[in-house]
XYZ file of C-alpha atoms in Angstrom:
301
model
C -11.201 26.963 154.463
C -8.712 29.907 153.090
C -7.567 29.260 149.467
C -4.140 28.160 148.645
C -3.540 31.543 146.853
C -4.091 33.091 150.058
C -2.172 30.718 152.200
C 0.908 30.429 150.092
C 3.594 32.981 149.950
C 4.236 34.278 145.985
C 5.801 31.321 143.765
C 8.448 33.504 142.957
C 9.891 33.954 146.505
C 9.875 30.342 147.405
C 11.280 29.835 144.321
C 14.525 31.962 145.108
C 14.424 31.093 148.664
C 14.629 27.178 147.644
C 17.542 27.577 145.446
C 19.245 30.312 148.129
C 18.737 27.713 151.063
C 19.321 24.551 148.566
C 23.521 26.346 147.607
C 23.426 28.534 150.815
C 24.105 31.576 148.427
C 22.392 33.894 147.264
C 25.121 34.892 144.130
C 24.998 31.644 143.143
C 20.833 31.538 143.383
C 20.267 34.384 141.063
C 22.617 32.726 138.403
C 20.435 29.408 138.825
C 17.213 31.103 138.082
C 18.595 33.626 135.671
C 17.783 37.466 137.530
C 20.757 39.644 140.145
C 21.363 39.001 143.651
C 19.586 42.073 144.531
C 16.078 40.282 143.267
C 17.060 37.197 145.023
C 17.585 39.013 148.132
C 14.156 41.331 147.711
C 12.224 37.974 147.330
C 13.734 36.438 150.556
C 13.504 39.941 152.850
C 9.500 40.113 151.651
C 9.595 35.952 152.763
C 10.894 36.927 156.005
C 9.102 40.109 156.403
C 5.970 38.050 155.569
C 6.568 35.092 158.259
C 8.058 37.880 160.586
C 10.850 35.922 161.345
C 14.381 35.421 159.854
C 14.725 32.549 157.369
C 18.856 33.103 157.415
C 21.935 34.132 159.475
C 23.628 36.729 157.264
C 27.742 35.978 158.273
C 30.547 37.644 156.583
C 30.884 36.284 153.148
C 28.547 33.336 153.757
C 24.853 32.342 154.611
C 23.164 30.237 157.179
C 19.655 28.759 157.220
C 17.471 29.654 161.025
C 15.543 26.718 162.338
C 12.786 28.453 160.597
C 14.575 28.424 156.952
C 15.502 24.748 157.604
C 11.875 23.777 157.688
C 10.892 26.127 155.336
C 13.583 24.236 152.976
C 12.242 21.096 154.069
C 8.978 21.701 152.778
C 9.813 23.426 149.869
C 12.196 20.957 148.417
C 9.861 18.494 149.044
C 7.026 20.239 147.273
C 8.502 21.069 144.334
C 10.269 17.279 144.248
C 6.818 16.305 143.784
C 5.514 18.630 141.112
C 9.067 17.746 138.894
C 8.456 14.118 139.484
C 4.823 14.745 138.727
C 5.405 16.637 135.456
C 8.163 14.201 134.036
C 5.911 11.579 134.685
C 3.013 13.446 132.531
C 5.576 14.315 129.705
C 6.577 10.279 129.871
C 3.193 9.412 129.686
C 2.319 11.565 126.797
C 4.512 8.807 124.715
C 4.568 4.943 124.532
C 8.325 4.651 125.179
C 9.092 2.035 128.328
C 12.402 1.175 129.448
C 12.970 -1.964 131.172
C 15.555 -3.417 133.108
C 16.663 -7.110 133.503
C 19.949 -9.232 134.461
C 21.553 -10.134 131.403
C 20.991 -13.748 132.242
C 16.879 -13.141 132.870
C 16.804 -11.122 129.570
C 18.548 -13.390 127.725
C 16.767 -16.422 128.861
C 13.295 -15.588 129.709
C 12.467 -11.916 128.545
C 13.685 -11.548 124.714
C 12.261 -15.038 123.820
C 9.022 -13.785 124.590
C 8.919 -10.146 124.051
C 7.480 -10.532 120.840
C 4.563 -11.307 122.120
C 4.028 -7.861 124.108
C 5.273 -6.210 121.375
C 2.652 -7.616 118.980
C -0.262 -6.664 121.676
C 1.064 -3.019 121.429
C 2.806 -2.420 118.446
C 2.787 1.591 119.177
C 4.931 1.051 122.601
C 8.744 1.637 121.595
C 10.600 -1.363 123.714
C 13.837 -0.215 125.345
C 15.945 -3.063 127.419
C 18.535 -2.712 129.905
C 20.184 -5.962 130.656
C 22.296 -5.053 133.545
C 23.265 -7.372 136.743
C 23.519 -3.890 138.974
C 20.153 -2.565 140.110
C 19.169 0.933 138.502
C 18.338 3.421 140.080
C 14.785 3.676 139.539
C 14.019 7.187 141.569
C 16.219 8.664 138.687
C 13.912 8.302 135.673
C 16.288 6.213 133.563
C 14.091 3.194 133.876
C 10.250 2.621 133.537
C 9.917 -1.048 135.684
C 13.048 -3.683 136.799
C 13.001 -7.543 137.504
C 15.106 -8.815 140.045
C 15.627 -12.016 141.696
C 15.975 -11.303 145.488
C 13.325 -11.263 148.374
C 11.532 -8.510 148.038
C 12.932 -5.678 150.176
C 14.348 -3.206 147.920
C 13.979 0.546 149.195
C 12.030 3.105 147.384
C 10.306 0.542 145.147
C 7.267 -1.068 144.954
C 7.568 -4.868 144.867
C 5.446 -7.411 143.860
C 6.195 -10.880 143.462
C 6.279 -12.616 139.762
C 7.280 -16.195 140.435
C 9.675 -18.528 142.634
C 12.691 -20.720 140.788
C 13.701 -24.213 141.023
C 17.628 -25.060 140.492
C 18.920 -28.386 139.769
C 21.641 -29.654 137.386
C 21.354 -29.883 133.735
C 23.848 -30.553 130.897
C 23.998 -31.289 127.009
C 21.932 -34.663 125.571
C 24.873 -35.184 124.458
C 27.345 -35.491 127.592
C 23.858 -37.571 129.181
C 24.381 -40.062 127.137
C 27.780 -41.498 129.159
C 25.787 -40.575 132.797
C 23.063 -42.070 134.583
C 20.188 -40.574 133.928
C 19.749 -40.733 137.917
C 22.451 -39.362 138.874
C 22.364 -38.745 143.022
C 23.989 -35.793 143.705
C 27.005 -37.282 145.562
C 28.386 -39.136 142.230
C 28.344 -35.087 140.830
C 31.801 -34.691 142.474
C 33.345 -36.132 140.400
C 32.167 -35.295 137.300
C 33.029 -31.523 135.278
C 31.040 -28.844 137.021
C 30.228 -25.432 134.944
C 30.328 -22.898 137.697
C 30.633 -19.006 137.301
C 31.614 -15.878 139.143
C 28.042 -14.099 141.283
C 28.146 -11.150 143.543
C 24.595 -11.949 144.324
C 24.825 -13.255 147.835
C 21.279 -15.203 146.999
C 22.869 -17.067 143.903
C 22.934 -20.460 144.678
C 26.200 -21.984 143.482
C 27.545 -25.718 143.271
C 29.503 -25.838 146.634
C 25.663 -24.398 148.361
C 23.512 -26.941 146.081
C 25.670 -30.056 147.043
C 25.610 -28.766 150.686
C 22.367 -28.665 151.284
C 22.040 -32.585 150.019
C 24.792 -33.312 152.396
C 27.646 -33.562 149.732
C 31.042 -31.865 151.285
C 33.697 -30.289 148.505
C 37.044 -29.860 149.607
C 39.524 -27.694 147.023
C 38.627 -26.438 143.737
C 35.066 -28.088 142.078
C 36.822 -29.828 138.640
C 34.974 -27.981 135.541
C 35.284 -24.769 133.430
C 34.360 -21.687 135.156
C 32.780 -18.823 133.455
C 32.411 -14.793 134.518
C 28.732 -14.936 133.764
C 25.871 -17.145 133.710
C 24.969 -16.776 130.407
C 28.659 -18.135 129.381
C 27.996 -20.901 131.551
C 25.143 -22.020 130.055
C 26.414 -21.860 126.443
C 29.246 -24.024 127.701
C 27.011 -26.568 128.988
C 25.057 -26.300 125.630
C 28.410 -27.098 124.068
C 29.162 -30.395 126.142
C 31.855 -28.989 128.306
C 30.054 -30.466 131.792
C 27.098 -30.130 134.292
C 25.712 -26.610 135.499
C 23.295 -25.866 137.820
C 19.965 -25.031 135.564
C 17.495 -22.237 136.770
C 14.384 -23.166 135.847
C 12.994 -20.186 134.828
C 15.829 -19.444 132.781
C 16.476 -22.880 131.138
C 13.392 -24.339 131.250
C 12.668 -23.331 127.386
C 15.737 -25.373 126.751
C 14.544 -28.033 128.568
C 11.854 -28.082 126.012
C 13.671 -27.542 123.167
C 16.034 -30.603 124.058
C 18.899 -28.861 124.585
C 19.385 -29.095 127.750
C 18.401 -32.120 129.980
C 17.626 -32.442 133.551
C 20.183 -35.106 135.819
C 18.209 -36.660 138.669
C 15.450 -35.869 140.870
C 17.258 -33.600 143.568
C 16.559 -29.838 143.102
C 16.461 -27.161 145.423
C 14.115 -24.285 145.777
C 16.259 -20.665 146.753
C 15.601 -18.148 148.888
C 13.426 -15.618 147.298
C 12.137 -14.977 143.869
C 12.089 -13.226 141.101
C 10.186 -9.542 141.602
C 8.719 -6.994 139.433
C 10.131 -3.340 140.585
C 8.423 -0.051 139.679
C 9.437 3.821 141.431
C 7.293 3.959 145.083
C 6.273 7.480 143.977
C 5.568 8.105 140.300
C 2.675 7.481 138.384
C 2.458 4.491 135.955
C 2.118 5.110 132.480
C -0.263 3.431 130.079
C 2.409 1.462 128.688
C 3.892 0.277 132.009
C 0.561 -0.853 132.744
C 0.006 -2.996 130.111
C 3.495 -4.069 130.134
C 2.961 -5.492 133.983
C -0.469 -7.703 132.747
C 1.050 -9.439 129.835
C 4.212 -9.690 132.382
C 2.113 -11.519 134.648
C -0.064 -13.101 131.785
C 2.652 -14.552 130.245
C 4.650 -16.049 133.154
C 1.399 -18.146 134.000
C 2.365 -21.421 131.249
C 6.130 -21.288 131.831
């Protein structure tokens, strides 16, 4: 088998003829990588000279890639996408920084109370979090690892599964004490329902929960209605009414007694909450010890 050196054209050519076919100029080319229009040219002619084929259409004022130069640009850009992604990913992993991503309402609830804990394992890993509802782009390097609720089927990721949820209502001790502690879910109706504002097409709301036990809602649900979750639940802490509790999210105040569970009905959504990294770069130290206390930790709550 012939060595790469002698299979591969010089690095310098490819290099001008990936920028040239990337802006389809070769002015603007030379002023990317720094040298005339002349070089950038000489580097392409020996490429074509080389193949024996032309690489571009040379038009009045303007450039074209061949058939040829579109492959050519194919492979190249994908090449050298792979040796950037593979060198930031080195550089990352020659520190112990780690971003990581989380809705504000899975942050808030279930991550920061138990950071700590990760953070004591690894005191040398600087902790960055992003609590955003929108999904990051992960392919971008802004963001080490995500969790998101959904069912698994996000592009360009890899997925894997951290637990399921369980959503039934909860309110205040305090607003229990004028309810049955029984409460069926039809005698809900009638009673102040938190409720807030989701995009998330999966986010199982009050008019979907009593549905599914075969309670119909016609008009407006009575109740305070928040933009976020997170406001929801702090109105709920506050005696204001009955939200729909998350498990996973207000199962430590469950614990705590500050919330309390109403009844025995609950329903299990769609999906479940999923630990995202990038599909195609490499996994630093710290993300990997990051993902076992993730899963570690998740196993008693």
């Amino acid at each position: 088998m012939k060595s790469l050196r002698r299979q591969l054209p010089p690095m310098t050519a490819l290099m001008a003829f990936e920028a040239a076919a990337r802006l389809l100029s070769f002015t603007r080319a030379a002023e990317e990588l720094g040298v005339t229009q002349a070089a950038v040219s000489r580097q392409i002619h020996a490429l074509e000279e080389d193949f024996g084929l032309p690489l571009f259409n040379r038009l009045h004022r303007k450039v074209t890639l061949t058939a040829q130069g579109q492959a050519l640009a194919a492979a190249t850009s994908n090449a050298f996408g792979l040796i950037a992604d593979a060198a930031s990913d080195l550089r990352q992993g020659s520190n112990d920084d780690l971003t990581i991503s989380a809705t504000v309402a899975f942050s808030h609830f279930w991550l920061l109370p138990r950071i700590s804990e990760f953070s004591r394992r690894h005191p040398d890993t600087t902790l960055r979090i992003v609590s955003q509802d929108a999904m990051p782009a992960l392919d971008q390097g802004d963001v080490d690892v995500a969790i998101r609720f959904g069912e698994g089927n996000w592009p360009n990721v890899q997925a894997e599964k951290l637990f399921d949820d369980l959503v039934f209502p909860v309110c205040s001790p305090e607003f229990a004490l004028s309810l049955d502690p029984d409460l069926p879910p039809e005698d809900l109706i009638r009673k102040p329902l938190i409720s807030h504002e989701a995009d998330d097409p999966m986010w199982i709301g009050w008019i979907e929960w009593l549905s599914h036990f075969g309670v119909t809602t016609t008009g407006r649900l009575k109740g305070m209605r928040c933009s976020f979750y997170t406001e929801a639940i702090y109105a709920t802490l506050n005696g204001q009414g009955i939200t729909l509790g998350w498990n996973r999210l207000v199962g430590d105040l469950i614990d705590q007694n500050r919330l309390v569970r109403l009844g025995d009905a609950s329903l299990v959504p769609k999906g479940g909450y999923y630990v995202l990294v990038p599909a195609k770069r490499r996994q630093s130290q710290a993300l990997q010890q990051f993902m076992t206390w993730l899963f570690e930790s998740h196993s008693g709550t």
